[in-house]
Short mmCIF file of C-alpha atoms in Angstrom, two decimals:
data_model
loop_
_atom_site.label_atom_id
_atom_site.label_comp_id
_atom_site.label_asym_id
_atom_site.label_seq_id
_atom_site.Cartn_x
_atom_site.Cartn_y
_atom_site.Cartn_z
CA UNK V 5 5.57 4.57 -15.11
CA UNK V 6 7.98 3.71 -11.86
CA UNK V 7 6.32 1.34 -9.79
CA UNK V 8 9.79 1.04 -7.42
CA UNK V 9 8.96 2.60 -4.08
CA UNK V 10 10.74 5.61 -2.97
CA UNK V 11 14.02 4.60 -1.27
CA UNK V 12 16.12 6.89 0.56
CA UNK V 13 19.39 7.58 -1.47
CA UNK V 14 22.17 5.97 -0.07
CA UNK V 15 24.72 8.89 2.08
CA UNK V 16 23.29 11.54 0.24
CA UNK V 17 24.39 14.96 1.72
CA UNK V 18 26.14 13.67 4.48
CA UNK V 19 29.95 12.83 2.82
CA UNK V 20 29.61 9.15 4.75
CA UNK V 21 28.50 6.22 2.86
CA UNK V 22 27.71 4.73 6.22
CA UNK V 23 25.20 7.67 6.85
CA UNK V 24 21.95 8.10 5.52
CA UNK V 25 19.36 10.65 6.14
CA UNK V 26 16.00 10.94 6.38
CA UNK V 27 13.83 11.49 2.92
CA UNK V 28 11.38 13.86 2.30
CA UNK V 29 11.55 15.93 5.28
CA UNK V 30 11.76 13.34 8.26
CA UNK V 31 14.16 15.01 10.33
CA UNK V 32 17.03 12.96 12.24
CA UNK V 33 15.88 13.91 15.47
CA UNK V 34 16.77 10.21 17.19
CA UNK V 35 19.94 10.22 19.17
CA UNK V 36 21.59 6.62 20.17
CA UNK V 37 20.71 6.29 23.35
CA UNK V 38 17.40 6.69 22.05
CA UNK V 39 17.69 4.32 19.42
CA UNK V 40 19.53 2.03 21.68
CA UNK V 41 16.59 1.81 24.16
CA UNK V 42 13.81 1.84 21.87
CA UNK V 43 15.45 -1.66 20.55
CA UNK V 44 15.80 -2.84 24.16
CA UNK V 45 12.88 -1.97 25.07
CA UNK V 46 10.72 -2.42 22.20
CA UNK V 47 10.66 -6.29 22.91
CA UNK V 48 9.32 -5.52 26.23
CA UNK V 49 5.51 -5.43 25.94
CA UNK V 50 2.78 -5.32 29.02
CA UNK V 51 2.08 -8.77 27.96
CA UNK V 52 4.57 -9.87 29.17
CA UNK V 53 3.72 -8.65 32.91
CA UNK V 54 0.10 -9.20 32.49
CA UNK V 55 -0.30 -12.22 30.41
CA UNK V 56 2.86 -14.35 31.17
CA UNK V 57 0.39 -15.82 34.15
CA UNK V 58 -1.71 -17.65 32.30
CA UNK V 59 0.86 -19.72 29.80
CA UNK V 60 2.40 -20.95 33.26
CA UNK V 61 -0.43 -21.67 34.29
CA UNK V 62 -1.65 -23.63 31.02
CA UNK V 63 2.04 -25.16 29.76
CA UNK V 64 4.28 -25.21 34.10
CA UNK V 65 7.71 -25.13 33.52
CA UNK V 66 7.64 -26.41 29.96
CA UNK V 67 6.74 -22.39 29.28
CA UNK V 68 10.05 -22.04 28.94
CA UNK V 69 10.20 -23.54 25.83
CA UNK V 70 7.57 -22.47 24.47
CA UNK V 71 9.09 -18.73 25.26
CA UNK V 72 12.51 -20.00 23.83
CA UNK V 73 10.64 -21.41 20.43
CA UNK V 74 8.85 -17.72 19.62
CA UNK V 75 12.28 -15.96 20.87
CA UNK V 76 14.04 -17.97 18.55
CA UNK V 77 11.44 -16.87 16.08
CA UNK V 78 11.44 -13.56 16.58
CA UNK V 79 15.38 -13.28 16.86
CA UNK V 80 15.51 -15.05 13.35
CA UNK V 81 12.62 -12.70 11.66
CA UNK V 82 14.68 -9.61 13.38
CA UNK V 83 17.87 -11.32 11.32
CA UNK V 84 16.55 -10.69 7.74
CA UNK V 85 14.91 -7.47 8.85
CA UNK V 86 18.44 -6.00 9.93
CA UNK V 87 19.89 -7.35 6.87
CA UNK V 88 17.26 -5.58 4.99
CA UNK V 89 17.33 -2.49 6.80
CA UNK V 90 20.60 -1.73 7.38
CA UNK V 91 21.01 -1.71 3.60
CA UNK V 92 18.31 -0.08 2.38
CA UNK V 93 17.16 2.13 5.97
CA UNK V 94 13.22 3.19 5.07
CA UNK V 95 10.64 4.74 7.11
CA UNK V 96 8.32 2.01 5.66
CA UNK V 97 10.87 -0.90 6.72
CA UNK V 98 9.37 -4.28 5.80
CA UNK V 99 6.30 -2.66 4.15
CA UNK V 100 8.95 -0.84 1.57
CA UNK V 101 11.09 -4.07 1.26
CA UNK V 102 7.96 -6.27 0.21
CA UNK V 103 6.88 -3.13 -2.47
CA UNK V 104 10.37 -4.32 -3.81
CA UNK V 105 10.68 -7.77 -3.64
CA UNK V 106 7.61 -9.10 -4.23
CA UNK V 107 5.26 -6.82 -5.84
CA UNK V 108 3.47 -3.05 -5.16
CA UNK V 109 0.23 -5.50 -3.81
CA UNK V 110 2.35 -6.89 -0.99
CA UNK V 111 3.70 -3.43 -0.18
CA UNK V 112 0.21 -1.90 0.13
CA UNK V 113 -1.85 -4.83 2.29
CA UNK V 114 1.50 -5.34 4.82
CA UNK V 115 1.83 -2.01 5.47
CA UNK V 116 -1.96 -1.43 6.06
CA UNK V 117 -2.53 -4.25 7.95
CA UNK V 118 -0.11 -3.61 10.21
CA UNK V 119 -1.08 0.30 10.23
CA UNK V 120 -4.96 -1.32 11.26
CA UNK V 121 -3.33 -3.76 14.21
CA UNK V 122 -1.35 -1.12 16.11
CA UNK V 123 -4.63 1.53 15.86
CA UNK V 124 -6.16 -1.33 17.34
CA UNK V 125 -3.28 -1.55 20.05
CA UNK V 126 -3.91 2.33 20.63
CA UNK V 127 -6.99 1.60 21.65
CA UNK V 128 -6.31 -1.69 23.96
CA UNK V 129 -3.45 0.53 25.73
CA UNK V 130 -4.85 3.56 26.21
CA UNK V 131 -7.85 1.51 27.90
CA UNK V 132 -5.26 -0.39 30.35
CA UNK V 133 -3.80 2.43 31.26
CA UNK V 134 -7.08 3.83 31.95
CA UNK V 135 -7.98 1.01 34.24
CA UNK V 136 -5.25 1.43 36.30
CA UNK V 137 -5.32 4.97 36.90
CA UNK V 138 -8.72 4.88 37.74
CA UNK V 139 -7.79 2.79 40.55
CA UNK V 140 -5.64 5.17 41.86
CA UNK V 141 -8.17 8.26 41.24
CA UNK V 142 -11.71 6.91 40.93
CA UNK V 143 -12.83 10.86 40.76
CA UNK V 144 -11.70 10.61 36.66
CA UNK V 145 -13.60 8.68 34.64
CA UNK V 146 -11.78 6.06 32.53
CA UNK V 147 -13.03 7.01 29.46
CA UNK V 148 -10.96 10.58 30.62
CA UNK V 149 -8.22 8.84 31.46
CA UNK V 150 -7.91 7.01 28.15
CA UNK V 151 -8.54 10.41 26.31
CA UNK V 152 -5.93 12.38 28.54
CA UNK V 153 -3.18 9.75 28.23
CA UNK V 154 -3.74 9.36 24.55
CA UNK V 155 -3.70 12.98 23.71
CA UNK V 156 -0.76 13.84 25.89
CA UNK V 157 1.21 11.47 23.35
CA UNK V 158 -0.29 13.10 20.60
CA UNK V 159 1.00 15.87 21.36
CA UNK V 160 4.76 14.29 21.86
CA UNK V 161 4.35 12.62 18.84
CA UNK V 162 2.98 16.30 17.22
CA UNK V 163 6.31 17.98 18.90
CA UNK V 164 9.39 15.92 17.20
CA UNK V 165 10.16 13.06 16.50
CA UNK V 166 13.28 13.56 19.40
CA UNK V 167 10.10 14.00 21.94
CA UNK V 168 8.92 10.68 21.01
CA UNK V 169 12.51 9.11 21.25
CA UNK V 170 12.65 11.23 24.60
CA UNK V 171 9.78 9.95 26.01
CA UNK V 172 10.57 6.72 24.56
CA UNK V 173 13.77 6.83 26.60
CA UNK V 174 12.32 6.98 30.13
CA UNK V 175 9.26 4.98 28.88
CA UNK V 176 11.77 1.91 27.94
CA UNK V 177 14.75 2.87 30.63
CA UNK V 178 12.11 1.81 33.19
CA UNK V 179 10.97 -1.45 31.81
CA UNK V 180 14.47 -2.28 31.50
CA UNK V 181 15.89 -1.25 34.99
CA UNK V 182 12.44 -3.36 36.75
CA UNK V 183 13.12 -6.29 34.65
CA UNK V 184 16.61 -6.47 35.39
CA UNK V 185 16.57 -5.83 38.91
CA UNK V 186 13.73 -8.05 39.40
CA UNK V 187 15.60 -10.54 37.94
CA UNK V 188 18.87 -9.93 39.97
CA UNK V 189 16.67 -9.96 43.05
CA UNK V 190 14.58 -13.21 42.18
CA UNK V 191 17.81 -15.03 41.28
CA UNK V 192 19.24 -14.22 45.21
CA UNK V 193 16.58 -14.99 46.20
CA UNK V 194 16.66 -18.43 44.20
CA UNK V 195 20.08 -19.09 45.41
CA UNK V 196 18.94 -18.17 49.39
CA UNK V 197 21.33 -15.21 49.15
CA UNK V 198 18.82 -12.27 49.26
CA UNK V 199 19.05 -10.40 52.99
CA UNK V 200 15.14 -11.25 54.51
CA UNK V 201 13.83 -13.07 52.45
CA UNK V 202 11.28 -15.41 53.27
CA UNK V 203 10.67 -17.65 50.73
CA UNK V 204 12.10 -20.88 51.98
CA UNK V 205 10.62 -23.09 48.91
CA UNK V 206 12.55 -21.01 46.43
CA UNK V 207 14.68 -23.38 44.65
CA UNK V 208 15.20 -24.95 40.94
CA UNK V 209 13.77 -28.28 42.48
CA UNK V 210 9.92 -26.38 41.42
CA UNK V 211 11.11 -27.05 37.87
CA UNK V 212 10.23 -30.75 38.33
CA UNK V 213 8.55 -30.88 41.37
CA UNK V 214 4.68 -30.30 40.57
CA UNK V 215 3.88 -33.15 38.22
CA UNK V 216 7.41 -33.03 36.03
CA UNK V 217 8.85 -30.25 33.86
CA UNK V 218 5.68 -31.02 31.23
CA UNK V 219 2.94 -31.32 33.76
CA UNK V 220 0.26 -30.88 31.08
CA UNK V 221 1.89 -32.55 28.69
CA UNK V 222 4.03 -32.03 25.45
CA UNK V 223 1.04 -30.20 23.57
CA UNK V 224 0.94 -27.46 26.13
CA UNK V 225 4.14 -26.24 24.84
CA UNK V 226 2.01 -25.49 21.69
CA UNK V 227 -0.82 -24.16 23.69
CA UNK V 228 1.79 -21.80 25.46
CA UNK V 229 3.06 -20.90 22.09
CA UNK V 230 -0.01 -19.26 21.42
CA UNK V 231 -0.04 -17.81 24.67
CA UNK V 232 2.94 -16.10 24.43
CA UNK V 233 4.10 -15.19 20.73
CA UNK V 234 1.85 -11.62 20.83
CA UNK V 235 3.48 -10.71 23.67
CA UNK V 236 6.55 -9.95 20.82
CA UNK V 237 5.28 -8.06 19.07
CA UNK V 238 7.01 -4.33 18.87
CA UNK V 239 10.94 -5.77 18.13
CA UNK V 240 10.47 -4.53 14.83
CA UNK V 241 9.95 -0.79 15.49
CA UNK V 242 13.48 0.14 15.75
CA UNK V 243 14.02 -0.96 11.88
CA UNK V 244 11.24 1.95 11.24
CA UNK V 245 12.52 4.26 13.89
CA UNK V 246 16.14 4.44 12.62
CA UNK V 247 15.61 5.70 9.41
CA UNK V 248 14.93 9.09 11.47
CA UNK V 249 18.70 8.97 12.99
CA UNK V 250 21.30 10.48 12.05
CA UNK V 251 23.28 6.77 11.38
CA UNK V 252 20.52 4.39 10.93
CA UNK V 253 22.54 2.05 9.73
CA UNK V 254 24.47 1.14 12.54
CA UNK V 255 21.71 1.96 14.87
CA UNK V 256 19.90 -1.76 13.03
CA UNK V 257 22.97 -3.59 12.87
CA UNK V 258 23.06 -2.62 16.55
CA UNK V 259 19.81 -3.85 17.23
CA UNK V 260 19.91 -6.61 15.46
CA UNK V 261 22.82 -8.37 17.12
CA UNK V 262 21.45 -7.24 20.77
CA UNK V 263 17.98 -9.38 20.26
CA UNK V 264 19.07 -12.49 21.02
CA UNK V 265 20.42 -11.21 24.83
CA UNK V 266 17.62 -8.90 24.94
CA UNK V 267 14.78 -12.02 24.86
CA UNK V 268 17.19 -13.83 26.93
CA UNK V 269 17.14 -11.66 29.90
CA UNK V 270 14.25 -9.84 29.68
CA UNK V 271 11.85 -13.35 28.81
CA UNK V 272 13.31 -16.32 29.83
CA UNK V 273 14.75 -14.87 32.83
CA UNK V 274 12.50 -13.30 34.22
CA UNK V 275 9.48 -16.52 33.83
CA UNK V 276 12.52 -18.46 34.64
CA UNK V 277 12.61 -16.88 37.89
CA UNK V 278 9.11 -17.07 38.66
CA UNK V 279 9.29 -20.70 38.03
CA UNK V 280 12.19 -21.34 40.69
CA UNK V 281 10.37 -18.87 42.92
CA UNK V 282 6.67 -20.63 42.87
CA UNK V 283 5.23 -24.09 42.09
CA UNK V 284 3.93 -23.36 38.47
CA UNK V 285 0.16 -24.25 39.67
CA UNK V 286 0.55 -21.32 42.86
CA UNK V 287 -2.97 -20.12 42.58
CA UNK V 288 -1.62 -16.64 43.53
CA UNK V 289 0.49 -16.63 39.61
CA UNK V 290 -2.63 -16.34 37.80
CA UNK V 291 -4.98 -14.60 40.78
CA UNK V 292 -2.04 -11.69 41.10
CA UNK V 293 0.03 -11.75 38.11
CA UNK V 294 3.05 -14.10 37.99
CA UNK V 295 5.30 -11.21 38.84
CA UNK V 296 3.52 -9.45 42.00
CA UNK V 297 3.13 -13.54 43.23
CA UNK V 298 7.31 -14.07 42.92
CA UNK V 299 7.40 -10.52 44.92
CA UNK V 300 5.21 -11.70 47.19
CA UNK V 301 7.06 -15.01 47.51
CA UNK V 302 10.12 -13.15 48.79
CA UNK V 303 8.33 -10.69 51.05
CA UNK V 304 8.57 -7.25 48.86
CA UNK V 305 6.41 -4.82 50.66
CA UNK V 306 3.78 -3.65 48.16
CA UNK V 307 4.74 -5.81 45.18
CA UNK V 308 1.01 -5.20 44.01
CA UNK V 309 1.56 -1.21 43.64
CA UNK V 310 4.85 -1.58 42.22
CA UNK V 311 4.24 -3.80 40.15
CA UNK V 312 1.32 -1.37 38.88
CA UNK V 313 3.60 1.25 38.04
CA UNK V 314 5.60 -0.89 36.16
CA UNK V 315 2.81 -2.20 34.08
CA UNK V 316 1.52 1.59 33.56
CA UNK V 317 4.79 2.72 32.24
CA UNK V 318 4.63 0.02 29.66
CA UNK V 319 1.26 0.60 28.80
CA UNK V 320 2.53 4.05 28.31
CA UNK V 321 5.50 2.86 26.27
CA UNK V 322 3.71 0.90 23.69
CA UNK V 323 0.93 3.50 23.44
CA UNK V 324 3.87 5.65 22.64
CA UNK V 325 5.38 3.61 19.77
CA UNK V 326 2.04 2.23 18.77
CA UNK V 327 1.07 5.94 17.57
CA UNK V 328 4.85 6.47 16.71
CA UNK V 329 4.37 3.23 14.00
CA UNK V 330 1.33 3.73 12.94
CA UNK V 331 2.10 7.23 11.95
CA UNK V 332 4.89 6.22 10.08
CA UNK V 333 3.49 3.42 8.40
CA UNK V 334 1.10 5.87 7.32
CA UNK V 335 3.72 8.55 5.95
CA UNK V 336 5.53 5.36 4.27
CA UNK V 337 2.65 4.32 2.62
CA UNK V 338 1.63 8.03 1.50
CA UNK V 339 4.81 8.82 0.07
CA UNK V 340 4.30 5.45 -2.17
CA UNK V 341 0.98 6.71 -3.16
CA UNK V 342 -0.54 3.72 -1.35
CA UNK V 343 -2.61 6.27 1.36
CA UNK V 344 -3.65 9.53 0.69
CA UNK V 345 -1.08 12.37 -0.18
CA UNK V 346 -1.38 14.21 2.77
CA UNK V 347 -0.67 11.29 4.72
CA UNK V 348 3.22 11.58 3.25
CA UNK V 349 3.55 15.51 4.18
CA UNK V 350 5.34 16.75 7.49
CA UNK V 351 5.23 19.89 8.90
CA UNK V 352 8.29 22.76 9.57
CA UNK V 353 9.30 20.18 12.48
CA UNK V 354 9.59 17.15 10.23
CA UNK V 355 6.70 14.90 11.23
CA UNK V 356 3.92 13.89 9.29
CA UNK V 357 1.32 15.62 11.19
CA UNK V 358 -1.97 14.47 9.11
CA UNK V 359 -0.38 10.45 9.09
CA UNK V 360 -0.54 11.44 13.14
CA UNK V 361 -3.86 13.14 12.98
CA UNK V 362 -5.80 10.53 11.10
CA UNK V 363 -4.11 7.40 12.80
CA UNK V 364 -5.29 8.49 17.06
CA UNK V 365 -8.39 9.55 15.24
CA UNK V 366 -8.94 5.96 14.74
CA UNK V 367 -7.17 4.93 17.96
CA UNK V 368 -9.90 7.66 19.67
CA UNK V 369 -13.00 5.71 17.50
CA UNK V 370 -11.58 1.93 18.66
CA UNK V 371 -11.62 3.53 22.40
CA UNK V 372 -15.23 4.32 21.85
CA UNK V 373 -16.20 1.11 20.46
CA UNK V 374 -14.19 -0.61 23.60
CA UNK V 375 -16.55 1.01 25.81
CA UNK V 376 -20.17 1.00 23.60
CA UNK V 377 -20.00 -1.70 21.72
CA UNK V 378 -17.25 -4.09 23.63
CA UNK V 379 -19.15 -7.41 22.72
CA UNK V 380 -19.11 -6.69 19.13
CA UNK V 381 -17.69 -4.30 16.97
CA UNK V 382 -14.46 -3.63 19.36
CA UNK V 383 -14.32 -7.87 20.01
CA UNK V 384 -13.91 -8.02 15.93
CA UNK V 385 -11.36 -5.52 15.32
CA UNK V 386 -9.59 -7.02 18.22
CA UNK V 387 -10.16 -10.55 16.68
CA UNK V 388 -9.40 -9.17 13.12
CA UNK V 389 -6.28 -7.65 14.11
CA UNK V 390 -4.94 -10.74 16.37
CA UNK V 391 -2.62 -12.65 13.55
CA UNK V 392 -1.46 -9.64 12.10
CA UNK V 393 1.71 -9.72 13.55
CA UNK V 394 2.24 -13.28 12.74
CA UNK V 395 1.35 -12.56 8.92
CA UNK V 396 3.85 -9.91 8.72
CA UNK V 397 6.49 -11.97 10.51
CA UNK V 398 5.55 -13.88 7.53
CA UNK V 399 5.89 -11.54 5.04
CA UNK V 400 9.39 -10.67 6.47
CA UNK V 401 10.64 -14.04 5.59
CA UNK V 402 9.71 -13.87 1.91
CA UNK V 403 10.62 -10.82 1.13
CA UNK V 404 14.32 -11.22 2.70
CA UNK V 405 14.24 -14.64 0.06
CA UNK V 406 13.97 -11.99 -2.68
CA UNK V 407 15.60 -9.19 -1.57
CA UNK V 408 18.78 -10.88 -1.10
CA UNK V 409 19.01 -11.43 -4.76
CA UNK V 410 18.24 -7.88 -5.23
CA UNK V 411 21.25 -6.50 -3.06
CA UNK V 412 23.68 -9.13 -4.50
CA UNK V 413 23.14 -7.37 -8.08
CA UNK V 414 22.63 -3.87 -7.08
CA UNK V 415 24.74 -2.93 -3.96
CA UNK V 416 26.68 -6.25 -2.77
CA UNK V 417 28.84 -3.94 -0.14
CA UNK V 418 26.07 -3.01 1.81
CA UNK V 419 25.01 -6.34 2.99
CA UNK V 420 26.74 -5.49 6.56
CA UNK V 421 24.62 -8.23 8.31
CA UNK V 422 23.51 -11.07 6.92
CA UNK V 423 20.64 -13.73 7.79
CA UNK V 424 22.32 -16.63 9.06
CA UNK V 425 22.38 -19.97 7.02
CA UNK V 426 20.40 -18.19 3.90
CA UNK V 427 18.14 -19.51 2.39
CA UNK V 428 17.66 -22.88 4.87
CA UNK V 429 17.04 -21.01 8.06
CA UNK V 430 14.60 -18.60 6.59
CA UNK V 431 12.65 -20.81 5.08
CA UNK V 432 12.62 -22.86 8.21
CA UNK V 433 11.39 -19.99 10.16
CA UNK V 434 8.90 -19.23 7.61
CA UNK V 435 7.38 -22.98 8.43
CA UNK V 436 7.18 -22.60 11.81
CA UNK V 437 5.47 -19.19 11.82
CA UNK V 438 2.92 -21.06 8.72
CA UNK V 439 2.69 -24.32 11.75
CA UNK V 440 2.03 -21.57 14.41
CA UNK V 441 -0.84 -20.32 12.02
CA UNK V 442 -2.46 -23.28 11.54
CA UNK V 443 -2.22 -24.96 15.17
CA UNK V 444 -4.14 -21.99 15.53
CA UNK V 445 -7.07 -23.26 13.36
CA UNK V 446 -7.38 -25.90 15.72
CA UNK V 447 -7.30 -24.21 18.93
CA UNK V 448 -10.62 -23.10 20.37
CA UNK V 449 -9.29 -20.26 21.88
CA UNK V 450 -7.38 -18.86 18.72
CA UNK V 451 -9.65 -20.33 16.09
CA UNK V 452 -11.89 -16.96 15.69
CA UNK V 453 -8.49 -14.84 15.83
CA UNK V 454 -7.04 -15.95 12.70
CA UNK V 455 -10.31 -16.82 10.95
CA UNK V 456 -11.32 -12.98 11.54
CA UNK V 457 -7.70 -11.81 10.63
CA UNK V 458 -7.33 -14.11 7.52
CA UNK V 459 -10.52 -12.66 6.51
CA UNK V 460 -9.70 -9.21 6.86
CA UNK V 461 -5.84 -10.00 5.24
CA UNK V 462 -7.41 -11.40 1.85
CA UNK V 463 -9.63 -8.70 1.72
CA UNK V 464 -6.76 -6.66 1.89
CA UNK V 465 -4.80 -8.16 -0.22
CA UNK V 466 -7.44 -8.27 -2.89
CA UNK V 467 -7.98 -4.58 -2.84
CA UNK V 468 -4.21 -4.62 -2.80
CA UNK V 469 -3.70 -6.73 -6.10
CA UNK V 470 -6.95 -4.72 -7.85
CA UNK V 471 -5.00 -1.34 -7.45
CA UNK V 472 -1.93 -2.87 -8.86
CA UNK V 473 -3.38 -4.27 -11.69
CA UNK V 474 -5.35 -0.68 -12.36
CA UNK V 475 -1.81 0.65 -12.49
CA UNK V 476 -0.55 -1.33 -14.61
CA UNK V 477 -3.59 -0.90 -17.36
CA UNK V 478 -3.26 2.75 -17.20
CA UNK V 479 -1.76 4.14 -20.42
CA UNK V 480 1.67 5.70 -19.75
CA UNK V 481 1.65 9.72 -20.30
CA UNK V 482 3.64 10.62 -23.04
CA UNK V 483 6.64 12.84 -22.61
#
């Protein structure tokens, strides 16, 4: 009995070693521009305009680092995916790789968990985007809005996969163009260049100015840490996006070497900004939103609506992908015979329509809890699902430890990019991410998130290793 996953056959049918194409009936209906903006923007989450507030406001200035220390992190975790992926490109990325490496158990409970937390995310995105447009037409309902919004993308998503990379496009092209023109216009404005503005405090002197660059002290940095690191989450979609283009390989390698700039500018510049803009204790950072307050700051006329629209169209974005991943986490995991058959079946345009189906039918059922039973059963699957992305950030680094051996023996030319300093830096990263885990355990904000999601991950993982040693008892059919 084979208990390998399915992995796609190196440049089958395509006369280029450096090309590989879909398997079992994914279609390669990503361009590059697609993929190209799907990594850029991918890293780009609304967290990072609606939560980035409150770390300045708990770490000041010292954010930075904690921003730089997760970045780091996250650059270093996208490292040994990319060496992974553009190897061996599968729809099931990391969730495949661990099936490998380290056993059909860590296959099964990575890729579900992380199917669970972005169902979850359906469900927290479709209700921000709700919110919002509410505000702007009170006459809909949000619970309508959240429906309408969600099944508009199910519907993309139901299309082709090159409407989801289309939509994708626009989704991810406008998070990118704000960012970087907000942080264009912030930095004028930092260096008193920008015509009218009228923000005479702007300066790097706010670095230091309010109580020192560590204002609450060193431990903040930890406490912004926290604050910060789920704001992240979404780099690692492109690894499971590109094994639906028609060159995936270069389309990781691509993305892979572009994270480090991407966190750079996109993160640290823009907070950056906002610190040279404001004090980092401006009541108006946390009571608007750190970015509407640095619009504000320099006199942008209606920096509250625009900066509404922003947040919408990543809402949007992530609702997008979120359905987009969990649907092909789904297939992945189907086509392993982890999830049910169907789940592993496209239709005539080469997308698993039941994976689709089954995954915004449990997006649709998290809405509903969000809005009857907030308090409780939505509050635990939120809770549940928090440290998710942290355990398979986790799993990454473990299964890039094995898998290197792996690809030395079996296919030593394909290692086109390489984690740097193997094995010392991924095991280094793999402590911090284990240090991040466990500060967490002491903080009284986080402690209920990773107890709940620990919880749920060993349950997980116990069904996972059960099935697995079922399999193995099984008597081999004769031939």
């Amino acid at each position: 009995m084979n208990t390998q996953p399915t992995l796609v056959k190196e440049g089958s049918g395509t006369g280029d070693p450096g090309r590989t194409p879909p398997s079992d009936g994914l279609k390669a209906g990503l361009k590059n521009r697609h993929l190209s903006m799907i990594a850029i923007g991918g890293v780009i989450g609304a967290g990072l305009f609606v939560g980035s507030g409150g770390g300045i406001a708990k770490a000041g200035p010292a954010i930075l680092i904690s921003y730089a220390l997760v970045g780091a992190m996250v650059v270093f975790v996208m490292r040994m995916l990319g060496e992974m992926a553009a190897a061996r490109p599968n729809s099931g990325s990391f969730s495949a790789y661990a099936d490998q490496a380290l056993g059909r158990w860590a296959g099964f409970s990575i890729g579900w968990l992380y199917w669970f937390f972005w169902v979850v995310v359906l469900a927290v995105e479709a209700t921000a985007g709700a919110v919002i447009l509410e505000n702007w037409m009170p006459a809909v309902p949000q619970w309508a809005w959240a429906l309408i919004v969600t099944a508009l993308l199910t519907v993309t998503n139901l299309g082709s996969v090159a409407s989801y990379g289309e939509f994708e496009f626009w989704f991810a092209g406008i998070k990118v163009v704000a960012i970087g023109a907000f942080v264009v216009i912030g930095l004028l404005a930092v260096f008193g260049v920008l015509p009218g503005s009228d923000n005479p405090g702007a300066g790097f002197a706010h670095l230091t100015d309010t109580g020192g660059f560590f204002p609450n002290g060193y431990g903040a940095v930890l406490t912004g840490v926290l604050m910060v690191v789920f704001s992240f989450m979404g780099s690692e979609i492109v690894t499971l996006a590109a094994g639906e283009s028609e060159d995936p390989r270069r389309a990781v390698t691509k993305a892979t070497n572009s994270v480090i700039w991407r966190i750079g500018v996109f993160y640290l510049g823009s907070i950056f900004v906002v610190l040279t803009l404001l004090p980092w204790n401006d009541k108006s950072i946390t009571e608007k939103g750190s970015y509407v307050a640095a619009l504000d700051s320099i006199g942008i006329a209606n920096a509250g609506t625009i900066m509404e629209v922003i947040v919408l169209t990543a809402v949007l974005s992530c609702l997008n992908s979120g359905l987009y991943t969990a649907s092909r986490m789904a297939f992945s995991l189907g086509e392993r015979g982890d999830a049910p058959k169907s789940f592993a079946k496209v239709n005539a345009k080469g997308v698993p329509a039941v994976a689709i189906l089954s995954s915004v039918v449990f997006g649709f059922v998290a809405v509903y809890f969000n809005y009857a039973f907030k308090d409780t059963v939505f509050n635990f699957l939120l809770n549940s699902s928090g440290a998710i992305a942290l355990f398979v950030w986790l799993v990454i680094c473990f299964t890039q430890l094995r898998m290197r051996g792996i690809l030395l023996r079996e296919s030593p030319e394909k290692l086109t990019v390489k984690m740097w300093l193997f094995p010392y830096l991924t095991w280094a990263t793999a402590g911090l991410i284990m240090f991040v885990i466990g500060y967490m355990f002491f903080d009284d904000a986080n402690r209920e998130i990773v107890l709940l999601s620990t919880l749920v991950a060993a349950l997980v993982v116990a069904v996972g290793l059960v099935k697995e040693r079922m399999k193995r008892r099984k008597p081999t059919a004769s031939v």
